[in-house]
């Protein structure tokens, strides 16, 4: 009997990478690999990388430096593979800069991992960053019941990959390629299998998830709303989410799905990037600030307790103080429950990188700090509005202290519960008793509690932040 070989996969960046890492692990499980959390004992290390900003891309090289040292000190023959978007964008460069790397594999070639590994083991340094004709999803095996269990009751399913929008700052259309949707039947099979294995919540993911237009069983092209309506019929599936959406593709059917599907959580991540029409045009976003407000308005009509999240970039080339003020104004008007914000990072090969009017680093840093203060206040106000409210949480993992479990609220907040009368994978109705910076705390709601409501204070959501502070 051979010892099983050990695999360590580290994911950087977005949820799609987390999903892809699982699929790589599933593929290699068939080759006799078991996963480990310790890179030092691994026979194969895969870094699943992110290229979205320079900082993210540089992380791979520092990680490779650490691995090289570890390999030298231990005298081990661990194989090192680089996957993901840095692999796709800089395959040859990685091989040149990091001789420790045995294999570079782009996101569209993960199904070829077993053969690529065999080539690498035979002594070749392998780079595969093709966009092959065959569909990788047809060749990636499904996870075993044990693997699904170990990943918890909330799972991701990729429904769409790639992007045709070409925002002028973004590398995704180059690293992930053109937009492709998976067929509805394949998505349904994968989802039903996950639910059968104990999953209670599915997040449908894609770089442009609401541009989904997969082939339906009837031969026509289905929208994301239609797909989710079908998925809501899977018995045992308690919750549905989707990310990441583009404002341009936020159609009325999708908004109506938030009104009509009880499984669809009242939380939307909708990147706006900037509150200035001038900058949005320069970014090639294909929407203005009023379009964004109109979507939010419709969403709140369909689902009054809708919580919103977004992405922001400060210091895009040509951004003036007034443009930045417009972004602050948009944040105050919408009131976000959470948000991600970044300094603009010029990415080689994208149009904005060559723009003459780059914003100085200092101004970018100041603007980011100011925006983040505002977004944090907005998040704190939203969290505070949940105090005393009662809603279901999906218990996902143990907490730090004995007896604690951590679950997610409908609005994606972490909620800690002491000694819950329930187990991981259960939905538990809780009342929020404490609000901290990173999580909430709750107690199981009394069965006869008449104040039970599924929505947090919608007043805090629909009022502008200035009014909340007053
Ligand atoms: N610089 C800074 N942030 C970026 N993003 C994408 N490209 C860049 C860039 N070049 C941000 C956007 C996007 C999120 C995933 O990353 O806000 O929505
Ligand atoms: Fe990048 Fe824009 Fe496509 Fe989003 S929509 S992945 S920001 S190009």
Coordinates of C-alpha atoms and ligand atoms in Angstrom, one line a residue:
X1 CA 0.0 0.0 0.0
X2 CA 1.2 3.5 -0.9
X3 CA 0.8 6.3 1.6
X4 CA -1.7 8.8 0.1
X5 CA 0.0 11.8 -1.4
X6 CA -0.8 15.1 0.3
X7 CA -2.2 18.2 -1.4
X8 CA -2.1 21.7 -0.1
X9 CA -4.1 24.3 -2.0
X10 CA -4.0 28.0 -1.1
X11 CA -6.7 30.3 -2.6
X12 CA -6.2 34.0 -3.2
X13 CA -8.8 36.5 -4.3
X14 CA -12.4 35.8 -5.2
X15 CA -15.0 33.1 -4.5
X16 CA -14.5 31.7 -8.0
X17 CA -11.0 30.7 -6.9
X18 CA -12.3 29.0 -3.8
X19 CA -14.7 27.0 -5.9
X20 CA -12.0 26.2 -8.5
X21 CA -9.6 25.1 -5.6
X22 CA -12.3 22.6 -4.5
X23 CA -12.7 21.3 -8.0
X24 CA -8.9 20.9 -8.4
X25 CA -8.9 19.0 -5.1
X26 CA -11.8 16.8 -6.3
X27 CA -9.9 16.0 -9.5
X28 CA -6.7 15.1 -7.6
X29 CA -8.6 13.1 -5.1
X30 CA -9.1 10.6 -7.9
X31 CA -5.3 10.5 -8.4
X32 CA -4.9 9.5 -4.7
X33 CA -4.3 12.9 -3.2
X34 CA -5.7 13.9 0.2
X35 CA -5.9 17.5 1.3
X36 CA -3.7 18.8 4.1
X37 CA -3.7 22.2 5.8
X38 CA 0.1 22.1 6.3
X39 CA 2.2 23.1 3.3
X40 CA 5.3 21.5 4.9
X41 CA 3.9 18.0 4.7
X42 CA 2.5 18.4 1.2
X43 CA 3.7 16.4 -1.9
X44 CA 2.0 19.0 -4.1
X45 CA 1.3 22.7 -3.4
X46 CA -1.1 24.6 -5.6
X47 CA -1.3 28.4 -5.3
X48 CA -4.5 29.5 -6.8
X49 CA -3.7 33.1 -7.6
X50 CA -5.4 36.5 -8.2
X51 CA -4.3 39.2 -10.7
X52 CA -7.0 41.8 -10.1
X53 CA -4.6 44.4 -8.4
X54 CA -0.8 44.6 -8.3
X55 CA -0.7 43.8 -4.6
X56 CA -2.7 40.6 -5.1
X57 CA -0.5 39.5 -8.0
X58 CA 2.7 40.2 -6.0
X59 CA 1.6 37.9 -3.2
X60 CA 2.2 34.9 -5.3
X61 CA 5.9 35.7 -5.6
X62 CA 6.4 36.2 -1.9
X63 CA 4.6 33.0 -1.2
X64 CA 6.8 31.2 -3.8
X65 CA 9.9 32.7 -2.0
X66 CA 8.7 31.2 1.3
X67 CA 8.0 27.8 -0.4
X68 CA 11.5 27.8 -2.0
X69 CA 13.1 28.4 1.4
X70 CA 11.0 25.7 3.1
X71 CA 11.8 23.2 0.3
X72 CA 15.6 23.9 0.6
X73 CA 15.6 23.7 4.4
X74 CA 13.7 20.4 4.4
X75 CA 15.4 19.0 1.4
X76 CA 12.0 18.0 0.1
X77 CA 10.9 17.3 -3.4
X78 CA 7.5 18.9 -3.0
X79 CA 6.0 19.9 -6.4
X80 CA 4.8 23.4 -6.8
X81 CA 2.0 24.5 -9.1
X82 CA 0.7 28.0 -9.8
X83 CA -2.9 28.2 -11.0
X84 CA -5.5 31.0 -11.3
X85 CA -5.3 34.4 -13.0
X86 CA -1.6 35.2 -12.4
X87 CA -0.9 31.9 -14.0
X88 CA -3.0 32.9 -17.0
X89 CA -1.6 36.4 -17.3
X90 CA 2.1 35.8 -16.5
X91 CA 2.8 32.1 -17.1
X92 CA 6.2 32.5 -18.8
X93 CA 7.2 35.3 -16.4
X94 CA 6.4 33.0 -13.4
X95 CA 8.7 30.3 -14.8
X96 CA 11.5 32.9 -15.3
X97 CA 11.1 34.6 -11.9
X98 CA 10.5 31.5 -9.9
X99 CA 12.6 28.4 -10.8
X100 CA 10.9 26.5 -7.9
X101 CA 7.7 26.3 -9.9
X102 CA 7.1 22.9 -11.7
X103 CA 3.8 23.7 -13.3
X104 CA 1.7 26.7 -14.4
X105 CA -2.0 26.0 -15.2
X106 CA -4.6 28.6 -16.3
X107 CA -8.2 28.5 -15.1
X108 CA -9.6 26.9 -18.2
X109 CA -7.3 23.9 -18.0
X110 CA -7.9 22.5 -14.5
X111 CA -9.4 19.3 -15.9
X112 CA -6.0 18.6 -17.5
X113 CA -4.2 18.6 -14.1
X114 CA -3.5 14.9 -13.9
X115 CA -1.8 14.7 -17.3
X116 CA 0.1 18.0 -16.7
X117 CA 1.3 16.7 -13.3
X118 CA 2.5 13.5 -15.0
X119 CA 4.5 15.6 -17.4
X120 CA 6.0 17.7 -14.6
X121 CA 6.9 14.6 -12.7
X122 CA 8.8 13.4 -15.7
X123 CA 11.0 16.4 -15.3
X124 CA 9.4 18.9 -17.7
X125 CA 8.5 22.5 -16.5
X126 CA 4.9 22.7 -17.8
X127 CA 2.9 25.8 -18.8
X128 CA -0.8 25.4 -19.9
X129 CA -2.6 28.6 -20.3
X130 CA -4.7 27.7 -23.3
X131 CA -8.4 28.3 -23.7
X132 CA -9.2 24.7 -24.8
X133 CA -12.1 23.8 -27.0
X134 CA -13.5 21.2 -24.6
X135 CA -15.6 22.3 -21.6
X136 CA -13.6 21.8 -18.4
X137 CA -16.8 21.4 -16.4
X138 CA -17.5 18.2 -18.4
X139 CA -14.3 16.7 -17.1
X140 CA -14.1 18.0 -13.5
X141 CA -15.4 15.3 -11.2
X142 CA -18.1 16.0 -8.5
X143 CA -17.0 16.1 -4.9
X144 CA -17.5 13.1 -2.7
X145 CA -20.0 13.3 0.2
X146 CA -17.0 13.5 2.6
X147 CA -15.5 16.4 0.7
X148 CA -18.8 18.3 0.6
X149 CA -19.3 17.7 4.3
X150 CA -15.9 19.0 5.2
X151 CA -16.6 22.2 3.2
X152 CA -19.7 23.1 5.3
X153 CA -23.4 23.7 4.5
X154 CA -22.9 26.8 2.3
X155 CA -21.5 26.0 -1.1
X156 CA -20.6 27.8 -4.3
X157 CA -21.7 26.7 -7.8
X158 CA -20.2 28.4 -10.8
X159 CA -22.9 29.2 -13.4
X160 CA -21.0 31.6 -15.6
X161 CA -17.4 32.5 -16.2
X162 CA -15.6 35.3 -18.0
X163 CA -16.6 38.8 -18.9
X164 CA -17.3 40.8 -22.1
X165 CA -17.7 44.2 -20.4
X166 CA -14.1 45.4 -20.7
X167 CA -14.1 48.0 -17.9
X168 CA -11.0 50.0 -18.7
X169 CA -9.3 49.2 -15.3
X170 CA -10.0 45.4 -15.3
X171 CA -7.9 42.4 -16.2
X172 CA -10.8 39.8 -15.9
X173 CA -11.8 39.8 -19.6
X174 CA -8.2 38.9 -20.4
X175 CA -7.5 36.4 -17.6
X176 CA -10.9 34.6 -17.5
X177 CA -11.8 35.1 -21.2
X178 CA -15.1 35.7 -22.9
X179 CA -18.3 35.3 -21.1
X180 CA -19.6 31.7 -21.1
X181 CA -22.7 30.3 -19.3
X182 CA -23.1 26.7 -18.2
X183 CA -26.2 24.7 -19.3
X184 CA -29.1 24.8 -16.9
X185 CA -29.3 21.0 -16.6
X186 CA -25.6 20.7 -15.5
X187 CA -26.1 23.4 -12.9
X188 CA -29.2 21.7 -11.6
X189 CA -27.5 18.3 -11.4
X190 CA -24.6 19.8 -9.4
X191 CA -26.9 21.7 -7.1
X192 CA -29.2 18.7 -6.4
X193 CA -26.2 16.6 -5.6
X194 CA -24.8 19.1 -3.2
X195 CA -28.1 19.4 -1.4
X196 CA -28.3 15.6 -1.3
X197 CA -24.9 15.7 0.4
X198 CA -26.1 18.1 3.1
X199 CA -25.7 21.6 1.6
X200 CA -28.4 24.1 2.7
X201 CA -27.3 27.3 0.9
X202 CA -26.0 27.7 -2.6
X203 CA -24.3 30.8 -3.9
X204 CA -24.3 31.0 -7.7
X205 CA -21.1 32.6 -8.8
X206 CA -19.7 34.1 -11.9
X207 CA -17.6 37.2 -12.8
X208 CA -20.8 38.6 -14.4
X209 CA -23.3 36.3 -12.8
X210 CA -26.4 38.3 -13.8
X211 CA -25.4 38.2 -17.5
X212 CA -26.1 34.4 -17.2
X213 CA -27.8 33.1 -20.3
X214 CA -27.3 29.3 -20.1
X215 CA -29.1 26.8 -22.4
X216 CA -32.3 25.7 -20.8
X217 CA -33.7 22.1 -21.1
X218 CA -36.2 23.5 -23.6
X219 CA -33.5 24.7 -25.9
X220 CA -34.0 28.4 -25.2
X221 CA -31.6 30.6 -23.3
X222 CA -32.5 31.0 -19.6
X223 CA -31.9 34.1 -17.5
X224 CA -30.5 34.0 -13.9
X225 CA -34.0 34.7 -12.5
X226 CA -35.4 31.7 -14.4
X227 CA -32.5 29.5 -13.2
X228 CA -33.1 30.5 -9.6
X229 CA -36.8 29.9 -9.9
X230 CA -36.0 26.3 -10.9
X231 CA -33.4 25.9 -8.2
X232 CA -35.8 27.1 -5.6
X233 CA -37.7 23.9 -6.3
X234 CA -34.9 21.7 -5.0
X235 CA -36.2 20.1 -1.7
X236 CA -33.9 20.9 1.2
X237 CA -32.2 23.9 -0.4
X238 CA -33.0 26.6 2.2
X239 CA -31.1 29.6 0.8
X240 CA -29.9 31.0 -2.6
X241 CA -27.5 33.8 -3.3
X242 CA -25.7 35.1 -6.4
X243 CA -22.6 37.1 -7.0
X244 CA -21.1 39.2 -8.6
X245 CA -23.6 41.3 -10.6
X246 CA -23.2 44.2 -13.0
X247 CA -25.7 47.1 -12.8
X248 CA -26.2 46.9 -16.5
X249 CA -27.6 43.4 -16.3
X250 CA -29.9 43.9 -13.3
X251 CA -33.1 43.3 -15.2
X252 CA -36.7 43.4 -13.9
X253 CA -37.1 39.6 -13.7
X254 CA -34.1 39.4 -11.4
X255 CA -35.5 42.1 -9.2
X256 CA -38.9 40.4 -9.1
X257 CA -37.2 37.1 -8.1
X258 CA -36.2 38.9 -4.8
X259 CA -39.9 39.5 -4.2
X260 CA -41.1 36.1 -5.3
X261 CA -38.5 33.5 -4.1
X262 CA -38.4 33.1 -0.3
X263 CA -35.1 31.2 -0.6
X264 CA -33.4 34.1 -2.3
X265 CA -31.6 36.1 0.4
X266 CA -32.2 39.8 0.7
X267 CA -28.6 40.8 0.1
X268 CA -27.1 42.1 -3.2
X269 CA -23.5 42.7 -4.0
X270 CA -23.6 45.2 -6.8
X271 CA -20.3 47.0 -7.6
X272 CA -20.7 50.6 -8.6
X273 CA -17.0 51.6 -8.6
X274 CA -17.6 55.3 -8.6
X275 CA -20.3 57.9 -8.0
X276 CA -19.2 60.2 -10.7
X277 CA -20.8 60.0 -14.2
X278 CA -17.6 61.3 -15.7
X279 CA -15.5 58.6 -14.1
X280 CA -18.1 55.9 -14.8
X281 CA -17.9 56.8 -18.5
X282 CA -14.1 56.7 -18.5
X283 CA -14.3 53.3 -16.8
X284 CA -16.6 52.1 -19.6
X285 CA -19.1 51.0 -17.0
X286 CA -22.1 51.4 -19.3
X287 CA -24.2 52.8 -16.5
X288 CA -24.5 56.2 -14.7
X289 CA -25.1 57.0 -11.1
X290 CA -28.8 57.6 -11.7
X291 CA -29.1 54.1 -13.2
X292 CA -27.6 52.7 -10.0
X293 CA -30.1 54.7 -7.8
X294 CA -33.0 53.5 -10.0
X295 CA -32.0 49.8 -9.5
X296 CA -31.7 50.3 -5.7
X297 CA -35.1 52.0 -5.6
X298 CA -36.7 49.1 -7.5
X299 CA -34.9 46.5 -5.4
X300 CA -36.2 48.1 -2.2
X301 CA -39.7 48.2 -3.6
X302 CA -39.5 44.5 -4.4
X303 CA -37.8 43.6 -1.1
X304 CA -37.9 46.4 1.5
X305 CA -35.3 44.8 3.8
X306 CA -32.7 44.4 0.9
X307 CA -29.2 44.9 2.2
X308 CA -26.6 46.3 -0.3
X309 CA -23.0 45.8 -0.8
X310 CA -20.7 47.2 -3.4
X311 CA -17.1 47.7 -4.7
X312 CA -15.4 51.1 -5.1
X313 CA -12.2 52.2 -6.8
X314 CA -10.7 55.6 -5.8
X315 CA -8.0 57.4 -7.7
X316 CA -9.0 56.2 -11.2
X317 CA -7.0 58.2 -13.8
X318 CA -8.4 61.7 -14.1
X319 CA -10.5 61.5 -10.8
X320 CA -10.9 65.0 -9.4
X321 CA -11.8 66.0 -5.9
X322 CA -15.3 66.7 -7.2
X323 CA -15.6 63.2 -8.7
X324 CA -14.5 61.7 -5.4
X325 CA -17.1 63.9 -3.6
X326 CA -19.7 62.4 -5.9
X327 CA -18.7 58.9 -4.8
X328 CA -19.0 60.0 -1.1
X329 CA -22.4 61.4 -1.9
X330 CA -23.6 58.2 -3.5
X331 CA -22.5 56.2 -0.4
X332 CA -24.4 58.6 1.9
X333 CA -27.5 58.3 -0.3
X334 CA -27.6 54.5 -0.6
X335 CA -26.4 53.4 2.9
X336 CA -24.4 50.2 2.3
X337 CA -24.5 47.2 4.7
X338 CA -21.0 46.3 3.6
X339 CA -18.5 47.3 0.9
X340 CA -15.0 46.7 -0.5
X341 CA -12.9 49.6 -1.6
X342 CA -9.6 49.8 -3.4
X343 CA -7.0 52.3 -4.6
X344 CA -6.8 52.1 -8.4
X345 CA -4.0 49.8 -9.5
X346 CA -2.8 50.1 -13.1
X347 CA -2.9 46.6 -14.7
X348 CA -0.6 46.0 -17.7
X349 CA -2.5 45.6 -20.9
X350 CA -5.7 47.4 -19.7
X351 CA -6.6 50.8 -21.3
X352 CA -6.6 52.9 -18.1
X353 CA -3.0 51.8 -17.2
X354 CA -1.7 54.0 -20.1
X355 CA -3.8 57.0 -19.2
X356 CA -1.7 60.2 -18.7
X357 CA -3.6 61.6 -15.8
X358 CA -2.7 59.0 -13.1
X359 CA -3.7 60.2 -9.6
X360 CA -0.7 60.6 -7.2
X361 CA -0.4 57.8 -4.6
X362 CA -0.8 60.2 -1.7
X363 CA -4.2 61.5 -3.0
X364 CA -5.3 57.9 -3.6
X365 CA -4.4 56.9 0.0
X366 CA -6.2 59.9 1.5
X367 CA -9.3 59.3 -0.6
X368 CA -9.4 55.6 0.3
X369 CA -9.1 56.4 4.0
X370 CA -11.9 58.9 3.8
X371 CA -14.2 56.6 1.8
X372 CA -13.5 53.7 4.2
X373 CA -14.4 55.8 7.2
X374 CA -17.7 56.5 5.6
X375 CA -18.3 52.9 4.5
X376 CA -17.5 51.6 8.0
X377 CA -20.0 54.0 9.6
X378 CA -22.6 52.9 7.1
X379 CA -21.9 49.2 7.9
X380 CA -21.9 49.9 11.7
X381 CA -25.3 51.7 11.3
X382 CA -26.7 48.7 9.4
X383 CA -25.4 46.2 12.0
X384 CA -26.8 48.4 14.8
X385 CA -30.2 48.3 13.1
X386 CA -30.3 44.6 13.5
X387 CA -30.0 44.7 17.3
X388 CA -33.2 43.3 18.9
X389 CA -34.3 41.8 15.5
X390 CA -35.1 38.2 15.0
X391 CA -34.2 36.2 11.9
X392 CA -32.9 32.8 10.8
X393 CA -29.2 32.1 10.7
X394 CA -27.6 29.2 8.9
X395 CA -25.1 27.6 11.4
X396 CA -21.9 27.0 9.5
X397 CA -19.0 26.3 11.9
X398 CA -17.8 26.1 15.5
X399 CA -16.9 29.4 17.3
X400 CA -13.7 30.1 19.2
X401 CA -15.2 29.1 22.5
X402 CA -16.5 25.7 23.5
X403 CA -20.2 25.3 22.7
X404 CA -20.3 28.3 20.4
X405 CA -21.5 28.0 16.8
X406 CA -21.2 30.7 14.1
X407 CA -23.9 31.2 11.5
X408 CA -24.8 33.7 8.8
X409 CA -27.7 36.1 8.8
X410 CA -29.8 36.6 5.7
X411 CA -27.6 39.8 5.2
X412 CA -24.4 37.8 5.3
X413 CA -23.3 38.9 8.8
X414 CA -21.5 36.5 11.1
X415 CA -23.7 35.7 14.1
X416 CA -22.2 33.9 17.2
X417 CA -24.6 31.8 19.3
X418 CA -23.6 30.2 22.7
X419 CA -24.8 26.6 23.2
X420 CA -27.5 26.7 20.5
X421 CA -30.1 23.9 20.5
X422 CA -29.1 23.1 17.0
X423 CA -26.1 21.8 14.9
X424 CA -24.0 22.9 12.0
X425 CA -26.2 22.8 8.9
X426 CA -29.4 23.8 10.8
X427 CA -31.3 27.1 10.4
X428 CA -31.9 28.6 13.8
X429 CA -34.1 31.5 14.6
X430 CA -32.2 34.0 16.8
X431 CA -32.7 37.4 18.3
X432 CA -29.7 39.7 18.0
X433 CA -28.4 40.8 21.4
X434 CA -25.0 42.3 20.7
X435 CA -23.3 44.1 17.8
X436 CA -19.5 44.0 17.4
X437 CA -17.2 45.3 14.7
X438 CA -16.8 41.9 13.0
X439 CA -19.8 39.9 14.1
X440 CA -23.1 39.9 15.9
X441 CA -24.2 37.8 18.8
X442 CA -27.7 36.2 19.1
X443 CA -29.7 34.0 21.4
X444 CA -32.3 31.5 20.2
X445 CA -35.6 33.2 19.8
X446 CA -38.4 32.1 22.2
X447 CA -40.8 29.8 20.3
X448 CA -43.7 31.9 21.5
X449 CA -42.0 35.3 20.7
X450 CA -44.6 37.4 19.0
X451 CA -42.2 40.1 17.9
X452 CA -40.5 37.7 15.4
X453 CA -39.8 39.5 12.2
X454 CA -37.7 38.5 9.2
X455 CA -36.5 42.0 8.4
X456 CA -34.1 44.4 10.1
X457 CA -35.0 48.0 10.6
X458 CA -35.7 48.9 7.0
X459 CA -35.6 52.6 8.1
X460 CA -31.9 52.4 8.5
X461 CA -31.6 50.9 5.0
X462 CA -33.8 53.3 3.1
X463 CA -32.7 56.5 4.9
X464 CA -29.5 58.2 3.7
X465 CA -26.5 57.9 6.1
X466 CA -26.6 61.6 7.0
X467 CA -30.0 61.1 8.4
X468 CA -28.9 58.0 10.3
X469 CA -26.1 60.0 11.9
X470 CA -28.4 62.9 12.9
Ligands
LIG1 N1 -7.5 48.5 -9.4 C1 -8.3 48.6 -8.3 N2 -9.3 47.8 -8.1 C2 -9.8 47.0 -9.1 N3 -10.8 46.2 -9.2 C3 -10.8 45.6 -10.4 N4 -9.7 46.0 -11.1 C4 -9.1 46.9 -10.3 C5 -7.9 47.7 -10.5 N5 -7.2 47.7 -11.6 C6 -11.8 46.0 -8.1 C7 -13.2 46.4 -8.6 C8 -13.9 45.1 -8.7 C9 -13.2 44.3 -7.6 C10 -13.3 42.8 -7.7 O1 -11.9 44.7 -7.7 O2 -13.8 47.2 -7.6 O3 -15.3 45.2 -8.6
LIG2 FE1 -14.0 43.5 -14.7 FE2 -15.9 45.2 -15.5 FE3 -16.0 42.6 -16.2 FE4 -16.4 43.3 -13.6 S1 -17.7 43.9 -15.4 S2 -15.2 41.6 -14.4 S3 -15.0 45.0 -13.4 S4 -14.4 44.1 -16.8

